[in-house]
Coordinates of C-alpha atoms in Angstrom, one line a residue:
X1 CA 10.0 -11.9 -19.0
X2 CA 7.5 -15.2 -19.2
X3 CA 6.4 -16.0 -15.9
X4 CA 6.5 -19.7 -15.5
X5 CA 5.5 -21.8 -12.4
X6 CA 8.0 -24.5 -13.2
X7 CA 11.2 -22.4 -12.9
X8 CA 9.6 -20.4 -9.8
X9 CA 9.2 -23.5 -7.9
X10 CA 12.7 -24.5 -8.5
X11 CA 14.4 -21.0 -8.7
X12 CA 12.2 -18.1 -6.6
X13 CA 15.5 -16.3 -5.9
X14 CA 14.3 -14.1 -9.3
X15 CA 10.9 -13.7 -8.3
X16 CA 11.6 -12.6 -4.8
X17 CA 14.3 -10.0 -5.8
X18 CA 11.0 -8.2 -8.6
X19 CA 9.0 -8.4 -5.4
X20 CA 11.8 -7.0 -3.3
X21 CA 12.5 -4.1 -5.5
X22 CA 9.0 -3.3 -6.7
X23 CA 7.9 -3.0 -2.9
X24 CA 11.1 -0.6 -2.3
X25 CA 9.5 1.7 -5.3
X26 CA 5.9 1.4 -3.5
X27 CA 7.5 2.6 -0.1
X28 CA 9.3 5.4 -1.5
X29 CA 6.3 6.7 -4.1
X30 CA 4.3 6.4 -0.9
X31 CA 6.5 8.2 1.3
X32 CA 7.2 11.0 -0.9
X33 CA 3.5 11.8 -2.4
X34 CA 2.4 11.6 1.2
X35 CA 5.4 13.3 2.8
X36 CA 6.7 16.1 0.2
X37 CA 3.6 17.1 -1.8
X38 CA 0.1 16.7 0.5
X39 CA 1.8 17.4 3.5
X40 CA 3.6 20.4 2.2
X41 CA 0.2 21.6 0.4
X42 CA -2.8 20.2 2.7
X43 CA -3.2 23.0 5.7
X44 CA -5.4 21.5 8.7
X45 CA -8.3 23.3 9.6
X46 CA -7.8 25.6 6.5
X47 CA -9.5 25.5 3.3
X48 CA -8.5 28.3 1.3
X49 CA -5.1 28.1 2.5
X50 CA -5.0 24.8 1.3
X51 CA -6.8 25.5 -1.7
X52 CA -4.4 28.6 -2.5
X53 CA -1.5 25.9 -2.3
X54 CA -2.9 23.6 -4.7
X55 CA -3.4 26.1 -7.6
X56 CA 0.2 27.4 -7.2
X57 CA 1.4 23.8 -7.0
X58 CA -0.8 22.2 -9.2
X59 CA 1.9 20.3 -11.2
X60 CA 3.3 18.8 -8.2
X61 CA -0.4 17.9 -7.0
X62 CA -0.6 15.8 -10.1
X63 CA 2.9 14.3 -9.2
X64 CA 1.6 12.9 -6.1
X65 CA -1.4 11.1 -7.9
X66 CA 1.2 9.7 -10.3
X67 CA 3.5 8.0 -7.9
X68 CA 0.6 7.0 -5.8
X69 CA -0.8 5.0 -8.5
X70 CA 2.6 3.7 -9.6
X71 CA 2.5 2.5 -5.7
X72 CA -0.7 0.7 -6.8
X73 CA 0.6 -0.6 -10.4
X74 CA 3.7 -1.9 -8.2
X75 CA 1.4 -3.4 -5.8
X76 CA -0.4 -6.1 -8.8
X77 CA 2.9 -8.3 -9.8
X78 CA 3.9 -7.8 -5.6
X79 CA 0.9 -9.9 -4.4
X80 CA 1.1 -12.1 -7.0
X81 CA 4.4 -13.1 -6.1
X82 CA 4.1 -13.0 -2.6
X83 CA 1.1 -15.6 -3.5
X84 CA 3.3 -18.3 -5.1
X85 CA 5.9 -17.4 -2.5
X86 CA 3.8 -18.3 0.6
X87 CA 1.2 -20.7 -1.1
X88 CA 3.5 -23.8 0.1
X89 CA 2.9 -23.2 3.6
X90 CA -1.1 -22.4 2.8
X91 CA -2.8 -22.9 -0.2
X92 CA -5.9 -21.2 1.2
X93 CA -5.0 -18.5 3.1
X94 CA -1.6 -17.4 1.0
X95 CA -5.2 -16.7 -1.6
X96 CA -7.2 -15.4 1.2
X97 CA -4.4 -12.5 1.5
X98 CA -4.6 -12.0 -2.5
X99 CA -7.7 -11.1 -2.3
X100 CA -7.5 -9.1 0.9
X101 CA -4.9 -6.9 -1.3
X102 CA -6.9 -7.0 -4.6
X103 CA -10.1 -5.5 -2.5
X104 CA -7.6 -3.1 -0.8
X105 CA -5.4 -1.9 -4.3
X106 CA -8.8 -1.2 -5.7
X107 CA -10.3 1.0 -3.0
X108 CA -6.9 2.9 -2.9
X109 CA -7.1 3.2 -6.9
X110 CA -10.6 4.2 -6.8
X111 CA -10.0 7.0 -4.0
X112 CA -7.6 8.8 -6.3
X113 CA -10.9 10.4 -7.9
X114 CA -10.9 12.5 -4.8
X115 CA -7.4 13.8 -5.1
X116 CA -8.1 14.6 -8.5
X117 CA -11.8 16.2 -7.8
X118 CA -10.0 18.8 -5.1
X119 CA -7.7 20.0 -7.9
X120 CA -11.5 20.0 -10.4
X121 CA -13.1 22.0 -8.3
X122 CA -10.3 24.7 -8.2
X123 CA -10.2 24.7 -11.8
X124 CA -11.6 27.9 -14.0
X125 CA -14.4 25.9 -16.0
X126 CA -17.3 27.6 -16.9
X127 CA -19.7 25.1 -14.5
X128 CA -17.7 26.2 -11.6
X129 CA -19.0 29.7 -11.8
X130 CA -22.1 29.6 -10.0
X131 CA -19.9 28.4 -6.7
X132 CA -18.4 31.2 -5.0
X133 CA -14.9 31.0 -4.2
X134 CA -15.1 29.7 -0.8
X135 CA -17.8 26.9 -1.4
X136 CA -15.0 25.9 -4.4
X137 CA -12.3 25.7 -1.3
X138 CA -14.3 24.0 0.9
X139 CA -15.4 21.4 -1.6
X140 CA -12.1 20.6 -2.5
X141 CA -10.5 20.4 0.9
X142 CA -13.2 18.5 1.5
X143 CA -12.9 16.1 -1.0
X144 CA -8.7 15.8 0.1
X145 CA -10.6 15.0 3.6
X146 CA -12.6 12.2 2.2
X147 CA -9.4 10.9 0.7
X148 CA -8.1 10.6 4.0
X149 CA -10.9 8.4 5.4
X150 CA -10.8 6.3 2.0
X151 CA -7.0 5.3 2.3
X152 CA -8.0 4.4 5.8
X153 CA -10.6 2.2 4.7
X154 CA -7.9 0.7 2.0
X155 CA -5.6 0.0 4.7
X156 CA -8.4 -2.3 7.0
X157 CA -7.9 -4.5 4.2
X158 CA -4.0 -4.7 4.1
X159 CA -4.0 -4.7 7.8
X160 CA -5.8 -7.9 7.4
X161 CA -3.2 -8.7 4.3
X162 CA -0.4 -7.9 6.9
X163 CA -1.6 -10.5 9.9
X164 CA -2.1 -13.2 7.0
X165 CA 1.6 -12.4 5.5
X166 CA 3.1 -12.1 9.0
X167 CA 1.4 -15.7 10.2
X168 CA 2.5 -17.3 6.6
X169 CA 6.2 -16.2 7.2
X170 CA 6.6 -16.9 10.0
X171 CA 5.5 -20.7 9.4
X172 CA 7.4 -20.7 6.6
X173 CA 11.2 -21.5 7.8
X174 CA 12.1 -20.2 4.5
X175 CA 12.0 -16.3 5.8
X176 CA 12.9 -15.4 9.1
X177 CA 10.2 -15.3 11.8
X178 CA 11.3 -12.2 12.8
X179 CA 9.8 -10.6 9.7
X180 CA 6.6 -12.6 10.4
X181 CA 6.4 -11.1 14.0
X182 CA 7.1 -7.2 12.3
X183 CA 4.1 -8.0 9.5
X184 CA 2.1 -9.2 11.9
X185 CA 2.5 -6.2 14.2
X186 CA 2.2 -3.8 11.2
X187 CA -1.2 -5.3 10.8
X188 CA -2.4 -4.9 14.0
X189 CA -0.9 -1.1 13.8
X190 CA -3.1 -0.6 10.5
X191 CA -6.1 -1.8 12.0
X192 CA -6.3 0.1 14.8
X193 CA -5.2 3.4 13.1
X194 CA -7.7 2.6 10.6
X195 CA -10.9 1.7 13.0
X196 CA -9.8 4.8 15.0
X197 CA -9.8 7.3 12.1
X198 CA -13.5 6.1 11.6
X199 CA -14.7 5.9 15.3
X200 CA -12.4 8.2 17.6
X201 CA -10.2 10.1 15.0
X202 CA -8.4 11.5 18.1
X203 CA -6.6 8.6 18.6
X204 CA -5.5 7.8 14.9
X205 CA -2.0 9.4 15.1
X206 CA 0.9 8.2 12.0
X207 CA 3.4 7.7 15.1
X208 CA 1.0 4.3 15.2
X209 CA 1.9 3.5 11.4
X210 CA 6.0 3.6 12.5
X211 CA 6.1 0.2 13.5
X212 CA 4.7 -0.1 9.4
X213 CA 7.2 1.2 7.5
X214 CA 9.6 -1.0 9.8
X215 CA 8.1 -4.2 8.9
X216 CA 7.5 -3.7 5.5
X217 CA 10.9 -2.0 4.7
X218 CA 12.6 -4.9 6.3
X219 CA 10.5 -7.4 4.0
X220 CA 11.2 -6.0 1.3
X221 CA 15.1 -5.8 1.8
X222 CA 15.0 -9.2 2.8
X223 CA 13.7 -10.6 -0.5
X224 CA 15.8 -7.9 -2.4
X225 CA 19.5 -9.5 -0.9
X226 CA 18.5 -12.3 0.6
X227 CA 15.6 -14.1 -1.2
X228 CA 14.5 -17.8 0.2
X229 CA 16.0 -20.1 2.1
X230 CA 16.3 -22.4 -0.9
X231 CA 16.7 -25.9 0.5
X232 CA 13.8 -25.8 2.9
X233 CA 11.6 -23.5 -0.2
X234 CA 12.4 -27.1 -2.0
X235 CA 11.4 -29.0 0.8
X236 CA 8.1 -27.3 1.4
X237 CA 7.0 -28.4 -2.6
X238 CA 8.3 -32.2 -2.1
X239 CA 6.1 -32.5 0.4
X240 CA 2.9 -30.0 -0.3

């Protein structure tokens, strides 16, 4: 499908329903690589349990990497969309929230290395040899750790991308403010989660991401059955 501006300013109703769908696929592929394969594999506190896991499960190890970087492939035509869908109401900072989520798909991207290093380092090449078994463990639950820290540091960015989003719909008149509120709360959530992990990791807790999956679920079913409100969409262009 050729992606032309004309027929997305007079028609988004398409556009909205990719976006829609595409961010249903990134919530699920998120959920379940986080929920039903590190969850199930990553034991807190333990290395060589977890390690022991991993090798058993190593197939389903690689599954999670795979849907989390469909999550990210997803997340590319998402924010483009969202851009020409919220650019009416602010040029400026619909791209301000671009690149907010460009800087935050490519740290996520990037910090799949270290999901990919834990499973490395419990591999049987000859290099690993002169570790012993338990500095093998340790390095790969620690590098699962550092994963942890790195999608935190991802989701600072798309906290910010979530107060920009909630601010631009709910100016919009074309989505309901409601939505606007949920994003912007979902923001704030991510921020402080994220700030926490990295200054009093005691308080970072996913009951604070709830209010999250929430926002962003209801986003994306919006644009999936409801789209735009067309007429003022139209108005907003007449008079940008």
């Amino acid at each position: 499908m050729k992606f032309n501006l004309k027929d997305f300013e007079n028609s988004p109703q398409l556009y909205a329903r990719i976006a829609g769908i595409l961010y249903l696929v990134i919530i699920v592929m998120g959920f379940c690589a986080e929920t039903f394969v590190r969850n199930k594999l990553f034991v807190s506190g333990d290395a060589t349990a977890t390690a022991n896991n991993i090798i058993h499960a190593e197939f389903l190890w690689k599954i999670g990497i795979t849907a989390d970087l469909i999550m990210q492939i997803c997340d590319l035509p998402v924010m483009i969309i969202l851009y020409y869908l919220l650019k009416p109401i602010s040029k400026k900072l619909a791209l301000l929230n671009l690149s907010f989520n460009l800087i935050q798909t490519a740290v996520l991207v990037a910090n799949k290395l270290n999901l990919l290093a834990a499973l490395f380092f419990l591999g049987d090449a000859a290099y690993l040899k002169s570790f012993t078994p338990d500095q093998l463990h340790t390095l790969s639950y620690l590098s699962i750790k550092l994963h942890d820290f790195g999608f935190g540091v991802g989701l600072i960015f798309f906290g910010f991308v979530c107060l920009f989003e909630g601010y631009l719909i709910f100016k919009s008149g074309y989505f309901p403010k409601t939505i606007g509120v949920l994003m912007a709360i979902a923001g704030i959530c991510y921020l402080f989660n994220s700030f926490a992990l990295i200054l009093i990791p005691q308080l970072s807790s996913i009951a604070i991401l709830m209010p999250c999956l929430l926002a962003e679920l209801s986003l994306s079913l919006w644009l999936v059955f409801k789209g735009v409100n067309l007429p003022v969409w139209k108005q907003h262009f007449q008079l940008k």
